[in-house]
Amino acid sequence: MSFGFSVGDFLAAIQLANKIRKEFADAPKSGHSQLCFKMPTLYFQIESSSETRSAGKRIKEVWKRLNWKPEDINELRSRISTNIGFLNVFNGQLTRDNVIKLVRHQENEEHEAILNWLTPINFMSQQNDFIARRQEGTGTWLLDSTGYQSWRETKNKTLFCPGIPGAGKTILTSIVVDELTARFANDPTIGITYIYCNFRRQDEQKIDGLLASLLKQLAESRLSLLVIMKELYNRHETKRTRPSLKEVSDALQAVTASYSRVFIIVDALDECPISDGCRQQFLSALSD
């Protein structure tokens, strides 16, 4: 479809239209009536700035087709204001989200640094390795047993599972940890901790290290417990000292009290050192 004018004519008309719109963009409503008085001036500008009268006529035809009425100006201003409002809201939300993410990132880094200061020991990698070796159906007899289910559903109860070396107790331990973790995944009031003793790592398995590992596992899943950990950290970090056994034990009891229930699973207890009284102290601490 042809309108009888060139692209250059159209652009010239648009430039003049934009000039008029800028003059009235911030004008009050009464200013719209002034637009009518500006029309003759616009026509005059078109005629005087065009190289030929015929070009001026074509541009005026373009302007007529644009049909800038007061209600059109109102609608344009309303749409611009709305879009600016949306943009401001978006920018504000984006800024808040970034600040929240930054704060959480800093808190997580601080939390991780404190936990690693407490003890570098992490049994999660061993748990992942052991559970990966499980064959389908292995350990079902234990999970379905009355003894296990009674232990799982009853507070302050101990389940002792002895067995000869090589019987698969470690794999069964990983199965129990996996089952409890899956069962109580959506319950933050339930704490699940585990330790894999190993006679080859007796230098790592001191009483303070074992209790610190339990404390670390319980604290790392809940940022709300960071206050307790920070108090212990600030007390020793600047002096380059380590917390005493009593301090670790007290912190463990404080953290444990924040849960409605805590499961503690220990594999190969017979490989926990006895020469320095570690095993006896560990069992005494658990019974407390």
PDB file of C-alpha atoms in Angstrom, residues 24-25 71 78 81 94 97-98 120 134 149 152 164 172 178 190 197 203 205 212 228 249 264:
ATOM      1  CA  PHE A  24       4.178  18.664  26.497  1.00  0.00           C
ATOM      2  CA  ALA A  25       5.550  15.528  28.181  1.00  0.00           C
ATOM      3  CA  GLU A  71      -6.370  11.816  24.657  1.00  0.00           C
ATOM      4  CA  SER A  78       0.220   7.113  31.226  1.00  0.00           C
ATOM      5  CA  SER A  81       4.717   6.471  33.660  1.00  0.00           C
ATOM      6  CA  LEU A  94      16.846  -6.792  41.848  1.00  0.00           C
ATOM      7  CA  ASP A  97      17.673  -9.833  45.933  1.00  0.00           C
ATOM      8  CA  ASN A  98      21.355  -9.192  45.273  1.00  0.00           C
ATOM      9  CA  PRO A 120      38.514 -30.847  59.376  1.00  0.00           C
ATOM     10  CA  ARG A 134      25.124 -51.297  48.365  1.00  0.00           C
ATOM     11  CA  GLN A 149      11.916 -49.971  63.969  1.00  0.00           C
ATOM     12  CA  ARG A 152      13.892 -45.590  65.355  1.00  0.00           C
ATOM     13  CA  ILE A 164      32.261 -60.756  63.044  1.00  0.00           C
ATOM     14  CA  LEU A 172      24.628 -51.753  57.060  1.00  0.00           C
ATOM     15  CA  ASP A 178      20.686 -43.266  54.353  1.00  0.00           C
ATOM     16  CA  ILE A 190      15.552 -34.163  63.754  1.00  0.00           C
ATOM     17  CA  CYS A 197      35.798 -45.426  63.333  1.00  0.00           C
ATOM     18  CA  ASP A 203      45.569 -40.356  65.441  1.00  0.00           C
ATOM     19  CA  GLN A 205      40.083 -40.383  66.561  1.00  0.00           C
ATOM     20  CA  ALA A 212      33.724 -32.089  67.611  1.00  0.00           C
ATOM     21  CA  ILE A 228      26.880 -20.961  69.685  1.00  0.00           C
ATOM     22  CA  SER A 249      31.019 -31.165  75.264  1.00  0.00           C
ATOM     23  CA  ILE A 264      23.937 -40.914  66.605  1.00  0.00           C
TER      24      ILE A 264
END
